[in-house]
mmCIF file of C-alpha atoms in Angstrom:
data_model
loop_
_atom_site.group_PDB
_atom_site.id
_atom_site.type_symbol
_atom_site.label_atom_id
_atom_site.label_comp_id
_atom_site.label_asym_id
_atom_site.label_seq_id
_atom_site.Cartn_x
_atom_site.Cartn_y
_atom_site.Cartn_z
ATOM 1 C CA UNK A 14 -1.548 -10.857 -13.818
ATOM 2 C CA UNK A 15 1.287 -8.476 -12.447
ATOM 3 C CA UNK A 16 4.883 -8.492 -14.362
ATOM 4 C CA UNK A 17 6.389 -7.750 -10.638
ATOM 5 C CA UNK A 18 6.672 -10.949 -8.169
ATOM 6 C CA UNK A 19 6.526 -10.401 -4.595
ATOM 7 C CA UNK A 20 10.067 -10.867 -3.874
ATOM 8 C CA UNK A 21 10.682 -8.394 -6.453
ATOM 9 C CA UNK A 22 8.368 -5.904 -4.571
ATOM 10 C CA UNK A 23 10.045 -6.673 -1.339
ATOM 11 C CA UNK A 24 13.653 -6.370 -2.595
ATOM 12 C CA UNK A 25 12.899 -3.222 -4.369
ATOM 13 C CA UNK A 26 11.592 -1.841 -1.140
ATOM 14 C CA UNK A 27 14.769 -3.491 0.520
ATOM 15 C CA UNK A 28 16.726 -1.552 -2.206
ATOM 16 C CA UNK A 29 15.212 1.826 -1.754
ATOM 17 C CA UNK A 30 15.761 1.555 2.258
ATOM 18 C CA UNK A 31 19.255 0.816 1.602
ATOM 19 C CA UNK A 32 19.820 3.888 -0.452
ATOM 20 C CA UNK A 33 17.648 5.812 1.998
ATOM 21 C CA UNK A 34 20.198 5.449 4.493
ATOM 22 C CA UNK A 35 23.270 6.052 2.053
ATOM 23 C CA UNK A 36 21.331 9.691 1.114
ATOM 24 C CA UNK A 37 20.993 10.536 4.379
ATOM 25 C CA UNK A 38 24.263 10.089 5.707
ATOM 26 C CA UNK A 39 23.897 7.961 8.802
ATOM 27 C CA UNK A 40 23.619 4.483 9.908
ATOM 28 C CA UNK A 41 20.179 2.732 10.354
ATOM 29 C CA UNK A 42 18.674 2.753 13.542
ATOM 30 C CA UNK A 43 15.228 2.404 13.528
ATOM 31 C CA UNK A 44 14.103 6.457 13.267
ATOM 32 C CA UNK A 45 12.579 5.642 9.201
ATOM 33 C CA UNK A 46 9.130 4.618 8.884
ATOM 34 C CA UNK A 47 8.536 2.417 6.418
ATOM 35 C CA UNK A 48 6.012 -0.344 5.835
ATOM 36 C CA UNK A 49 5.264 -2.601 3.365
ATOM 37 C CA UNK A 50 1.968 -5.317 2.958
ATOM 38 C CA UNK A 51 0.337 -7.235 0.776
ATOM 39 C CA UNK A 52 -2.613 -9.645 0.485
ATOM 40 C CA UNK A 53 -2.265 -13.130 1.657
ATOM 41 C CA UNK A 54 -5.755 -13.959 -0.038
ATOM 42 C CA UNK A 55 -8.375 -12.017 -1.997
ATOM 43 C CA UNK A 56 -10.620 -10.058 0.183
ATOM 44 C CA UNK A 57 -13.974 -8.967 -1.090
ATOM 45 C CA UNK A 58 -15.265 -5.310 -0.490
ATOM 46 C CA UNK A 59 -18.317 -3.593 0.548
ATOM 47 C CA UNK A 60 -19.323 -0.029 0.030
ATOM 48 C CA UNK A 61 -16.561 2.063 2.511
ATOM 49 C CA UNK A 62 -14.519 -0.722 3.075
ATOM 50 C CA UNK A 63 -10.625 -0.322 3.915
ATOM 51 C CA UNK A 64 -8.275 -2.995 2.036
ATOM 52 C CA UNK A 65 -6.674 -4.981 5.200
ATOM 53 C CA UNK A 66 -3.300 -5.715 3.790
ATOM 54 C CA UNK A 67 -2.790 -8.203 6.397
ATOM 55 C CA UNK A 68 0.659 -9.751 5.246
ATOM 56 C CA UNK A 69 3.122 -6.993 6.728
ATOM 57 C CA UNK A 70 6.922 -7.585 4.973
ATOM 58 C CA UNK A 71 8.126 -4.384 7.064
ATOM 59 C CA UNK A 72 6.718 -1.947 9.988
ATOM 60 C CA UNK A 73 9.168 -0.026 11.090
ATOM 61 C CA UNK A 74 8.051 2.324 13.742
ATOM 62 C CA UNK A 75 4.888 0.437 14.015
ATOM 63 C CA UNK A 76 2.280 2.886 11.795
ATOM 64 C CA UNK A 77 1.163 0.242 9.716
ATOM 65 C CA UNK A 78 -2.386 -1.893 11.280
ATOM 66 C CA UNK A 79 -3.427 -5.056 9.696
ATOM 67 C CA UNK A 80 -6.826 -4.750 11.702
ATOM 68 C CA UNK A 81 -7.859 -1.370 9.950
ATOM 69 C CA UNK A 82 -5.573 -1.447 7.035
ATOM 70 C CA UNK A 83 -4.619 2.031 8.309
ATOM 71 C CA UNK A 84 -1.003 3.570 8.144
ATOM 72 C CA UNK A 85 -0.995 6.328 11.148
ATOM 73 C CA UNK A 86 2.011 8.351 10.314
ATOM 74 C CA UNK A 87 4.393 8.250 13.121
ATOM 75 C CA UNK A 88 6.808 10.803 12.246
ATOM 76 C CA UNK A 89 5.680 13.784 9.884
ATOM 77 C CA UNK A 90 7.556 14.771 6.321
ATOM 78 C CA UNK A 91 7.325 13.824 2.787
ATOM 79 C CA UNK A 92 6.405 10.305 2.602
ATOM 80 C CA UNK A 93 6.450 7.862 -0.214
ATOM 81 C CA UNK A 94 3.181 5.819 -0.714
ATOM 82 C CA UNK A 95 2.525 3.240 -3.249
ATOM 83 C CA UNK A 96 0.072 0.244 -4.127
ATOM 84 C CA UNK A 97 -0.960 -2.412 -6.458
ATOM 85 C CA UNK A 98 -4.156 -3.819 -6.502
ATOM 86 C CA UNK A 99 -5.464 -6.675 -8.826
ATOM 87 C CA UNK A 100 -8.996 -7.036 -10.035
ATOM 88 C CA UNK A 101 -10.419 -10.044 -10.745
ATOM 89 C CA UNK A 102 -10.946 -11.391 -14.583
ATOM 90 C CA UNK A 103 -14.675 -9.896 -15.591
ATOM 91 C CA UNK A 104 -15.069 -7.973 -12.764
ATOM 92 C CA UNK A 105 -14.674 -4.251 -11.729
ATOM 93 C CA UNK A 106 -12.755 -2.808 -8.937
ATOM 94 C CA UNK A 107 -12.580 0.880 -7.642
ATOM 95 C CA UNK A 108 -10.402 1.584 -4.669
ATOM 96 C CA UNK A 109 -9.075 5.117 -3.385
ATOM 97 C CA UNK A 110 -6.207 6.091 -1.428
ATOM 98 C CA UNK A 111 -7.275 8.262 1.197
ATOM 99 C CA UNK A 112 -5.525 10.660 3.413
ATOM 100 C CA UNK A 113 -7.251 10.931 6.793
ATOM 101 C CA UNK A 114 -10.888 11.610 5.514
ATOM 102 C CA UNK A 115 -9.955 12.750 2.383
ATOM 103 C CA UNK A 116 -9.937 10.742 -1.099
ATOM 104 C CA UNK A 117 -6.915 11.251 -3.151
ATOM 105 C CA UNK A 118 -6.073 9.025 -6.202
ATOM 106 C CA UNK A 119 -7.823 6.233 -7.701
ATOM 107 C CA UNK A 120 -6.906 2.417 -8.691
ATOM 108 C CA UNK A 121 -9.327 1.008 -11.649
ATOM 109 C CA UNK A 122 -8.107 -2.284 -12.512
ATOM 110 C CA UNK A 123 -9.763 -2.723 -16.495
ATOM 111 C CA UNK A 124 -12.178 -6.286 -16.682
ATOM 112 C CA UNK A 125 -9.892 -8.096 -18.829
ATOM 113 C CA UNK A 126 -7.463 -11.176 -17.340
ATOM 114 C CA UNK A 127 -6.736 -10.150 -14.208
ATOM 115 C CA UNK A 128 -5.560 -6.739 -14.467
ATOM 116 C CA UNK A 129 -3.735 -4.357 -11.932
ATOM 117 C CA UNK A 130 -3.244 -1.270 -11.313
ATOM 118 C CA UNK A 131 -0.805 0.805 -9.431
ATOM 119 C CA UNK A 132 -0.396 4.328 -7.347
ATOM 120 C CA UNK A 133 2.809 6.040 -6.462
ATOM 121 C CA UNK A 134 2.170 9.138 -4.720
ATOM 122 C CA UNK A 135 4.754 11.799 -2.237
ATOM 123 C CA UNK A 136 2.388 12.979 0.390
ATOM 124 C CA UNK A 137 3.530 15.766 3.093
ATOM 125 C CA UNK A 138 2.077 13.979 5.815
ATOM 126 C CA UNK A 139 1.898 14.956 9.708
ATOM 127 C CA UNK A 140 2.581 12.705 12.604
ATOM 128 C CA UNK A 141 -0.764 11.212 13.456
ATOM 129 C CA UNK A 142 -1.858 11.356 9.721
ATOM 130 C CA UNK A 143 -3.983 8.096 8.583
ATOM 131 C CA UNK A 144 -3.600 6.828 4.984
ATOM 132 C CA UNK A 145 -5.354 3.648 3.857
ATOM 133 C CA UNK A 146 -6.754 2.234 0.505
ATOM 134 C CA UNK A 147 -10.503 2.509 0.686
ATOM 135 C CA UNK A 148 -13.008 0.650 -1.703
ATOM 136 C CA UNK A 149 -15.911 3.754 -2.737
ATOM 137 C CA UNK A 150 -18.425 1.867 -4.526
ATOM 138 C CA UNK A 151 -21.718 0.943 -3.089
ATOM 139 C CA UNK A 152 -21.787 -2.682 -4.727
ATOM 140 C CA UNK A 153 -19.430 -5.120 -3.402
ATOM 141 C CA UNK A 154 -16.040 -5.724 -5.108
ATOM 142 C CA UNK A 155 -12.822 -8.096 -4.935
ATOM 143 C CA UNK A 156 -9.431 -7.295 -4.307
ATOM 144 C CA UNK A 157 -7.860 -10.543 -6.431
ATOM 145 C CA UNK A 158 -5.156 -12.230 -4.799
ATOM 146 C CA UNK A 159 -3.730 -16.017 -6.155
ATOM 147 C CA UNK A 160 -2.770 -17.906 -3.357
ATOM 148 C CA UNK A 161 0.889 -17.652 -3.333
ATOM 149 C CA UNK A 162 1.357 -14.519 -4.974
ATOM 150 C CA UNK A 163 0.852 -11.741 -2.892
ATOM 151 C CA UNK A 164 0.205 -9.404 -5.955
ATOM 152 C CA UNK A 165 -2.023 -7.476 -3.869
ATOM 153 C CA UNK A 166 0.157 -4.576 -1.593
ATOM 154 C CA UNK A 167 0.429 -0.941 0.172
ATOM 155 C CA UNK A 168 3.633 0.756 1.129
ATOM 156 C CA UNK A 169 5.557 3.653 1.979
ATOM 157 C CA UNK A 170 8.252 5.078 4.061
ATOM 158 C CA UNK A 171 9.536 8.303 5.220
ATOM 159 C CA UNK A 172 11.756 10.446 2.570
ATOM 160 C CA UNK A 173 12.706 13.750 4.181
ATOM 161 C CA UNK A 174 11.456 15.375 7.766
#
């Protein structure tokens, strides 16, 4: 199991938004796109399936869709994107961060004891770009979630225009 609770992850995200407001020198007025979503239950993934993080914590700018698992960039600029996934014990899990139709970095939790993997990327995104987590293995795999833990998550926010 991951060492960081969903509440700590949520509080960290809120703290980061607060720091961004101070750095920018202006009050928050809804113009900083940001999203944070987690899995409420385990999800079986077929080939080329997006992970659907269905529990939305934050969705400023309404860029994230729980229906598709895609964050569509509402305002261009540099974005911090992060994701943590948990693999089921003894099972493989291979997912990647995608930008539009381009595969970027991968997440591969190892086979033992419900291990997690985390990515953090800064991406230069244009308005309308699409960012998502996609399963790329031809065999079905499972993103694991212990009920009530929201341990697999996906988030991003604008850090600079």
